[in-house]
PDB file of C-alpha atoms in Angstrom:
ATOM      1  CA  ASN A 286     117.650  97.265 106.592  1.00  0.00           C
ATOM      2  CA  ALA A 287     113.902  97.213 106.932  1.00  0.00           C
ATOM      3  CA  GLY A 288     112.838  99.708 104.048  1.00  0.00           C
ATOM      4  CA  VAL A 289     109.054  99.213 103.706  1.00  0.00           C
ATOM      5  CA  THR A 290     107.119  96.947 105.804  1.00  0.00           C
ATOM      6  CA  GLN A 291     103.500  96.309 105.199  1.00  0.00           C
ATOM      7  CA  THR A 292     101.092  93.973 107.585  1.00  0.00           C
ATOM      8  CA  PRO A 293      99.276  91.789 107.027  1.00  0.00           C
ATOM      9  CA  LYS A 294     100.484  89.877 104.001  1.00  0.00           C
ATOM     10  CA  PHE A 295      97.084  87.974 103.322  1.00  0.00           C
ATOM     11  CA  GLN A 296      93.506  88.901 104.661  1.00  0.00           C
ATOM     12  CA  VAL A 297      90.133  88.069 103.691  1.00  0.00           C
ATOM     13  CA  LEU A 298      87.067  90.404 104.781  1.00  0.00           C
ATOM     14  CA  LYS A 299      83.356  89.617 104.759  1.00  0.00           C
ATOM     15  CA  THR A 300      81.302  92.320 102.855  1.00  0.00           C
ATOM     16  CA  GLY A 301      81.143  95.473 104.955  1.00  0.00           C
ATOM     17  CA  GLN A 302      83.955  94.856 107.597  1.00  0.00           C
ATOM     18  CA  SER A 303      86.303  97.346 108.092  1.00  0.00           C
ATOM     19  CA  MET A 304      89.814  97.221 108.514  1.00  0.00           C
ATOM     20  CA  THR A 305      93.399  99.086 108.129  1.00  0.00           C
ATOM     21  CA  LEU A 306      96.422  97.886 106.206  1.00  0.00           C
ATOM     22  CA  GLN A 307      99.696  99.124 108.231  1.00  0.00           C
ATOM     23  CA  CYS A 308     102.764 100.613 106.184  1.00  0.00           C
ATOM     24  CA  ALA A 309     105.721 101.812 107.848  1.00  0.00           C
ATOM     25  CA  GLN A 310     108.902 103.019 106.584  1.00  0.00           C
ATOM     26  CA  ASP A 311     112.387 103.590 108.387  1.00  0.00           C
ATOM     27  CA  MET A 312     113.912 105.888 105.461  1.00  0.00           C
ATOM     28  CA  ASN A 313     112.826 108.928 106.801  1.00  0.00           C
ATOM     29  CA  HIS A 314     110.985 109.413 103.375  1.00  0.00           C
ATOM     30  CA  GLU A 315     108.663 112.302 102.921  1.00  0.00           C
ATOM     31  CA  TYR A 316     106.465 110.679 100.107  1.00  0.00           C
ATOM     32  CA  MET A 317     104.334 107.700 100.665  1.00  0.00           C
ATOM     33  CA  SER A 318     101.641 106.192  98.693  1.00  0.00           C
ATOM     34  CA  TRP A 319      99.286 103.391  98.296  1.00  0.00           C
ATOM     35  CA  TYR A 320      98.479 101.492  95.057  1.00  0.00           C
ATOM     36  CA  ARG A 321      96.162  98.504  94.255  1.00  0.00           C
ATOM     37  CA  GLN A 322      97.637  95.927  91.817  1.00  0.00           C
ATOM     38  CA  ASP A 323      94.527  94.457  89.597  1.00  0.00           C
ATOM     39  CA  PRO A 324      95.018  92.183  86.686  1.00  0.00           C
ATOM     40  CA  GLY A 325      95.523  94.049  83.178  1.00  0.00           C
ATOM     41  CA  MET A 326      95.788  97.114  85.221  1.00  0.00           C
ATOM     42  CA  GLY A 327      99.179  97.696  86.417  1.00  0.00           C
ATOM     43  CA  LEU A 328      99.156  99.601  89.606  1.00  0.00           C
ATOM     44  CA  ARG A 329      96.638 102.444  90.524  1.00  0.00           C
ATOM     45  CA  LEU A 330      97.275 105.226  92.728  1.00  0.00           C
ATOM     46  CA  ILE A 331      95.001 105.417  95.679  1.00  0.00           C
ATOM     47  CA  HIS A 332      95.946 107.918  98.086  1.00  0.00           C
ATOM     48  CA  TYR A 333      99.305 109.613  98.608  1.00  0.00           C
ATOM     49  CA  SER A 334     101.210 111.992 101.315  1.00  0.00           C
ATOM     50  CA  VAL A 335     103.947 114.414 100.764  1.00  0.00           C
ATOM     51  CA  GLY A 336     104.439 114.878 104.706  1.00  0.00           C
ATOM     52  CA  ALA A 337     103.007 114.526 107.944  1.00  0.00           C
ATOM     53  CA  GLY A 338      99.766 115.815 108.072  1.00  0.00           C
ATOM     54  CA  ILE A 339      99.268 116.354 104.266  1.00  0.00           C
ATOM     55  CA  THR A 340      97.423 113.749 102.525  1.00  0.00           C
ATOM     56  CA  ASP A 341      95.782 113.658  99.077  1.00  0.00           C
ATOM     57  CA  GLN A 342      93.568 111.723  96.681  1.00  0.00           C
ATOM     58  CA  GLY A 343      95.231 109.685  93.701  1.00  0.00           C
ATOM     59  CA  GLU A 344      93.339 107.689  90.877  1.00  0.00           C
ATOM     60  CA  VAL A 345      90.970 105.411  92.820  1.00  0.00           C
ATOM     61  CA  PRO A 346      90.328 106.756  96.202  1.00  0.00           C
ATOM     62  CA  ASN A 347      86.505 105.990  96.571  1.00  0.00           C
ATOM     63  CA  GLY A 348      86.027 103.438  99.676  1.00  0.00           C
ATOM     64  CA  TYR A 349      89.315 104.223 101.215  1.00  0.00           C
ATOM     65  CA  ASN A 350      90.898 106.572 103.939  1.00  0.00           C
ATOM     66  CA  VAL A 351      94.028 107.758 104.689  1.00  0.00           C
ATOM     67  CA  SER A 352      96.220 109.689 107.801  1.00  0.00           C
ATOM     68  CA  ARG A 353      99.485 110.738 107.939  1.00  0.00           C
ATOM     69  CA  SER A 354     100.319 111.442 111.640  1.00  0.00           C
ATOM     70  CA  THR A 355     104.257 110.773 111.477  1.00  0.00           C
ATOM     71  CA  THR A 356     106.408 110.676 109.046  1.00  0.00           C
ATOM     72  CA  GLU A 357     107.144 106.922 109.315  1.00  0.00           C
ATOM     73  CA  ASP A 358     103.527 105.495 108.966  1.00  0.00           C
ATOM     74  CA  PHE A 359     100.874 105.730 106.633  1.00  0.00           C
ATOM     75  CA  PRO A 360      97.786 103.342 107.429  1.00  0.00           C
ATOM     76  CA  LEU A 361      95.357 102.798 104.678  1.00  0.00           C
ATOM     77  CA  ARG A 362      91.663 101.938 105.907  1.00  0.00           C
ATOM     78  CA  LEU A 363      88.666 100.463 104.235  1.00  0.00           C
ATOM     79  CA  LEU A 364      85.769 101.295 105.787  1.00  0.00           C
ATOM     80  CA  SER A 365      83.088  99.072 104.338  1.00  0.00           C
ATOM     81  CA  ALA A 366      84.832  96.354 102.557  1.00  0.00           C
ATOM     82  CA  ALA A 367      83.220  95.534  99.026  1.00  0.00           C
ATOM     83  CA  PRO A 368      84.142  92.743  96.467  1.00  0.00           C
ATOM     84  CA  SER A 369      85.439  95.034  94.351  1.00  0.00           C
ATOM     85  CA  GLN A 370      88.159  95.931  96.754  1.00  0.00           C
ATOM     86  CA  THR A 371      89.517  92.204  96.488  1.00  0.00           C
ATOM     87  CA  SER A 372      93.388  93.526  94.990  1.00  0.00           C
ATOM     88  CA  VAL A 373      96.859  93.342  96.123  1.00  0.00           C
ATOM     89  CA  TYR A 374      97.625  96.390  97.824  1.00  0.00           C
ATOM     90  CA  PHE A 375     101.302  97.848  97.874  1.00  0.00           C
ATOM     91  CA  CYS A 376     102.739 100.905  99.919  1.00  0.00           C
ATOM     92  CA  ALA A 377     105.544 102.786  98.387  1.00  0.00           C
ATOM     93  CA  SER A 378     107.777 105.849  99.501  1.00  0.00           C
ATOM     94  CA  SER A 379     110.200 107.849  97.775  1.00  0.00           C
ATOM     95  CA  SER A 380     112.553 110.574  99.300  1.00  0.00           C
ATOM     96  CA  GLY A 381     111.013 112.969  97.178  1.00  0.00           C
ATOM     97  CA  ARG A 382     113.929 114.264  95.551  1.00  0.00           C
ATOM     98  CA  THR A 383     114.401 114.781  91.990  1.00  0.00           C
ATOM     99  CA  ASN A 384     115.002 111.645  89.930  1.00  0.00           C
ATOM    100  CA  THR A 385     114.822 108.985  92.739  1.00  0.00           C
ATOM    101  CA  GLU A 386     112.882 105.912  92.691  1.00  0.00           C
ATOM    102  CA  ALA A 387     110.233 104.647  94.709  1.00  0.00           C
ATOM    103  CA  PHE A 388     110.539 101.618  97.346  1.00  0.00           C
ATOM    104  CA  PHE A 389     107.860  99.012  97.595  1.00  0.00           C
ATOM    105  CA  GLY A 390     106.604  96.906 100.361  1.00  0.00           C
ATOM    106  CA  GLN A 391     106.093  93.042 100.070  1.00  0.00           C
ATOM    107  CA  GLY A 392     102.267  93.761  99.601  1.00  0.00           C
ATOM    108  CA  THR A 393      98.860  92.859 101.209  1.00  0.00           C
ATOM    109  CA  ARG A 394      96.804  90.394  99.501  1.00  0.00           C
ATOM    110  CA  LEU A 395      93.027  91.078 100.229  1.00  0.00           C
ATOM    111  CA  THR A 396      89.978  89.030  99.512  1.00  0.00           C
ATOM    112  CA  VAL A 397      86.765  90.500 100.180  1.00  0.00           C
ATOM    113  CA  VAL A 398      84.016  87.655 100.267  1.00  0.00           C
TER     114      VAL A 398
ATOM    115  CA  GLY B 211      98.374 113.588  81.152  1.00  0.00           C
ATOM    116  CA  ASP B 212     101.351 111.499  81.482  1.00  0.00           C
ATOM    117  CA  SER B 213     101.308 107.833  80.713  1.00  0.00           C
ATOM    118  CA  VAL B 214     103.115 104.576  80.056  1.00  0.00           C
ATOM    119  CA  THR B 215     102.352 101.982  77.381  1.00  0.00           C
ATOM    120  CA  GLN B 216     104.215  98.637  77.699  1.00  0.00           C
ATOM    121  CA  MET B 217     103.605  95.752  75.623  1.00  0.00           C
ATOM    122  CA  GLU B 218     101.219  93.178  76.260  1.00  0.00           C
ATOM    123  CA  GLY B 219     102.322  89.555  77.767  1.00  0.00           C
ATOM    124  CA  PRO B 220     103.157  87.181  78.543  1.00  0.00           C
ATOM    125  CA  VAL B 221     106.536  86.584  76.699  1.00  0.00           C
ATOM    126  CA  THR B 222     107.501  82.967  76.783  1.00  0.00           C
ATOM    127  CA  LEU B 223     111.215  82.449  75.882  1.00  0.00           C
ATOM    128  CA  SER B 224     113.733  79.886  76.208  1.00  0.00           C
ATOM    129  CA  GLU B 225     116.594  80.171  78.442  1.00  0.00           C
ATOM    130  CA  GLU B 226     119.733  82.043  76.699  1.00  0.00           C
ATOM    131  CA  ALA B 227     117.058  83.673  74.448  1.00  0.00           C
ATOM    132  CA  PHE B 228     117.186  87.516  73.668  1.00  0.00           C
ATOM    133  CA  LEU B 229     114.694  89.691  75.411  1.00  0.00           C
ATOM    134  CA  THR B 230     112.956  92.931  74.495  1.00  0.00           C
ATOM    135  CA  ILE B 231     110.329  94.721  76.247  1.00  0.00           C
ATOM    136  CA  ASN B 232     108.901  97.633  74.676  1.00  0.00           C
ATOM    137  CA  CYS B 233     107.956 100.693  76.747  1.00  0.00           C
ATOM    138  CA  THR B 234     106.718 104.062  75.467  1.00  0.00           C
ATOM    139  CA  TYR B 235     105.934 107.140  77.425  1.00  0.00           C
ATOM    140  CA  THR B 236     104.115 110.557  77.141  1.00  0.00           C
ATOM    141  CA  ALA B 237     104.945 113.132  79.487  1.00  0.00           C
ATOM    142  CA  THR B 238     105.193 116.983  79.738  1.00  0.00           C
ATOM    143  CA  GLY B 239     108.856 118.045  81.092  1.00  0.00           C
ATOM    144  CA  TYR B 240     111.804 115.842  81.630  1.00  0.00           C
ATOM    145  CA  PRO B 241     110.695 112.711  83.504  1.00  0.00           C
ATOM    146  CA  SER B 242     113.126 110.039  84.571  1.00  0.00           C
ATOM    147  CA  LEU B 243     112.222 106.569  83.711  1.00  0.00           C
ATOM    148  CA  PHE B 244     112.280 103.345  85.595  1.00  0.00           C
ATOM    149  CA  TRP B 245     112.019  99.623  85.168  1.00  0.00           C
ATOM    150  CA  TYR B 246     110.846  97.775  87.926  1.00  0.00           C
ATOM    151  CA  VAL B 247     110.777  93.798  88.500  1.00  0.00           C
ATOM    152  CA  GLN B 248     108.263  91.590  90.473  1.00  0.00           C
ATOM    153  CA  TYR B 249     108.933  88.124  91.441  1.00  0.00           C
ATOM    154  CA  PRO B 250     106.041  85.559  92.716  1.00  0.00           C
ATOM    155  CA  GLY B 251     104.468  86.679  95.995  1.00  0.00           C
ATOM    156  CA  GLU B 252     106.664  89.886  95.988  1.00  0.00           C
ATOM    157  CA  GLY B 253     106.722  93.558  95.865  1.00  0.00           C
ATOM    158  CA  LEU B 254     108.260  95.585  93.063  1.00  0.00           C
ATOM    159  CA  GLN B 255     111.822  96.070  93.330  1.00  0.00           C
ATOM    160  CA  LEU B 256     113.794  98.587  91.141  1.00  0.00           C
ATOM    161  CA  LEU B 257     115.921  97.038  88.393  1.00  0.00           C
ATOM    162  CA  LEU B 258     117.345  99.783  86.464  1.00  0.00           C
ATOM    163  CA  LYS B 259     116.637 103.632  86.076  1.00  0.00           C
ATOM    164  CA  ALA B 260     117.397 106.558  83.709  1.00  0.00           C
ATOM    165  CA  THR B 261     117.378 110.265  84.546  1.00  0.00           C
ATOM    166  CA  LYS B 262     117.787 112.111  81.378  1.00  0.00           C
ATOM    167  CA  ALA B 263     117.956 111.390  77.398  1.00  0.00           C
ATOM    168  CA  ASP B 264     120.601 109.141  76.262  1.00  0.00           C
ATOM    169  CA  ASP B 265     121.194 107.592  79.342  1.00  0.00           C
ATOM    170  CA  LYS B 266     121.717 103.769  79.733  1.00  0.00           C
ATOM    171  CA  GLY B 267     120.228 102.248  82.674  1.00  0.00           C
ATOM    172  CA  SER B 268     121.721  98.487  83.449  1.00  0.00           C
ATOM    173  CA  ASN B 269     121.592  95.812  86.137  1.00  0.00           C
ATOM    174  CA  LYS B 270     121.836  92.021  86.378  1.00  0.00           C
ATOM    175  CA  GLY B 271     122.626  92.093  82.573  1.00  0.00           C
ATOM    176  CA  PHE B 272     119.558  93.833  81.695  1.00  0.00           C
ATOM    177  CA  GLU B 273     119.612  97.247  79.837  1.00  0.00           C
ATOM    178  CA  ALA B 274     117.348 100.193  78.737  1.00  0.00           C
ATOM    179  CA  THR B 275     117.995 103.595  77.003  1.00  0.00           C
ATOM    180  CA  TYR B 276     116.257 106.831  77.775  1.00  0.00           C
ATOM    181  CA  ARG B 277     115.159 107.921  73.875  1.00  0.00           C
ATOM    182  CA  LYS B 278     113.810 111.372  73.827  1.00  0.00           C
ATOM    183  CA  GLU B 279     113.182 111.350  70.080  1.00  0.00           C
ATOM    184  CA  THR B 280     111.305 108.197  70.286  1.00  0.00           C
ATOM    185  CA  THR B 281     109.933 108.685  73.842  1.00  0.00           C
ATOM    186  CA  SER B 282     110.741 104.997  74.498  1.00  0.00           C
ATOM    187  CA  PHE B 283     112.458 102.988  77.436  1.00  0.00           C
ATOM    188  CA  HIS B 284     112.750  99.429  75.828  1.00  0.00           C
ATOM    189  CA  LEU B 285     113.934  96.573  78.269  1.00  0.00           C
ATOM    190  CA  GLU B 286     116.813  94.238  76.911  1.00  0.00           C
ATOM    191  CA  LYS B 287     118.831  91.311  77.932  1.00  0.00           C
ATOM    192  CA  GLY B 288     121.054  89.434  75.663  1.00  0.00           C
ATOM    193  CA  SER B 289     120.581  85.910  77.374  1.00  0.00           C
ATOM    194  CA  VAL B 290     117.438  85.165  79.750  1.00  0.00           C
ATOM    195  CA  GLN B 291     117.704  82.692  82.566  1.00  0.00           C
ATOM    196  CA  VAL B 292     114.646  80.910  84.129  1.00  0.00           C
ATOM    197  CA  SER B 293     115.253  82.977  87.212  1.00  0.00           C
ATOM    198  CA  ASP B 294     114.101  86.046  85.358  1.00  0.00           C
ATOM    199  CA  SER B 295     110.809  84.834  85.112  1.00  0.00           C
ATOM    200  CA  ALA B 296     108.894  87.512  86.927  1.00  0.00           C
ATOM    201  CA  VAL B 297     106.336  90.881  85.776  1.00  0.00           C
ATOM    202  CA  TYR B 298     108.154  93.697  84.628  1.00  0.00           C
ATOM    203  CA  PHE B 299     106.729  97.379  84.896  1.00  0.00           C
ATOM    204  CA  CYS B 300     107.917 100.141  82.889  1.00  0.00           C
ATOM    205  CA  ALA B 301     107.565 103.553  84.815  1.00  0.00           C
ATOM    206  CA  LEU B 302     108.086 107.149  84.752  1.00  0.00           C
ATOM    207  CA  GLY B 303     108.643 109.620  87.674  1.00  0.00           C
ATOM    208  CA  SER B 304     107.079 113.076  87.102  1.00  0.00           C
ATOM    209  CA  GLY B 305     108.282 115.675  89.339  1.00  0.00           C
ATOM    210  CA  THR B 306     109.392 114.886  92.663  1.00  0.00           C
ATOM    211  CA  TYR B 307     107.090 112.238  93.803  1.00  0.00           C
ATOM    212  CA  LYS B 308     104.457 111.248  91.182  1.00  0.00           C
ATOM    213  CA  TYR B 309     105.057 107.848  89.459  1.00  0.00           C
ATOM    214  CA  ILE B 310     103.201 106.522  86.885  1.00  0.00           C
ATOM    215  CA  PHE B 311     103.104 102.958  86.078  1.00  0.00           C
ATOM    216  CA  GLY B 312     102.648 100.657  82.695  1.00  0.00           C
ATOM    217  CA  THR B 313     100.215  97.693  82.975  1.00  0.00           C
ATOM    218  CA  GLY B 314     103.362  95.114  83.396  1.00  0.00           C
ATOM    219  CA  THR B 315     104.366  92.177  80.807  1.00  0.00           C
ATOM    220  CA  ARG B 316     104.840  89.063  82.204  1.00  0.00           C
ATOM    221  CA  LEU B 317     108.004  87.082  81.377  1.00  0.00           C
ATOM    222  CA  LYS B 318     107.912  83.273  81.708  1.00  0.00           C
ATOM    223  CA  VAL B 319     111.542  81.449  80.654  1.00  0.00           C
ATOM    224  CA  LEU B 320     111.615  77.787  80.013  1.00  0.00           C
ATOM    225  CA  ALA B 321     114.534  75.557  80.580  1.00  0.00           C
TER     226      ALA B 321
END
């Protein structure tokens, strides 16, 4: 009963490095999304996908790329890390049916130095 | 656009005290409303939800009622425990896949 699985849990990057945060879900959910959580700002939507092959920008997309080649996976790529991207990142999925909730992964704590 | 406003924290209570965390929303249409809880070092977990006006969601002693007339979804618990210490997020679901979250309220319960 895995749900939404994120890796890694912790990561430290140097400014300018790139990396990919992994997210996988086993609930056959159509909708997947990435949020970042910063103190006093709640969760802000970075990118989302409504199905394989379909992605769109959220509230704070700059500096991040996504792709959705399968229903299960939705990786988030940081192309050139900046200290402003230090945050906790959450992946979420939902079925897309009306009135249903989102399910969250355990989060990735990223520090950019 | 849609939005959620919840009370600033932190909220500090003694064990067995009554808890209220206020949440109000702005939305077009008829959103679903959710409360999520985040324990230290973990992701968000659904605590309860309500999908239409006057619905009451409840779970683990927590309750919230969907009030359309006041656009509110306040979280309450009659007697908090130390184990309830966490961050609580109010959220609305707009359409089939869009979610808007409040900024979160940190609750600390002292023994």
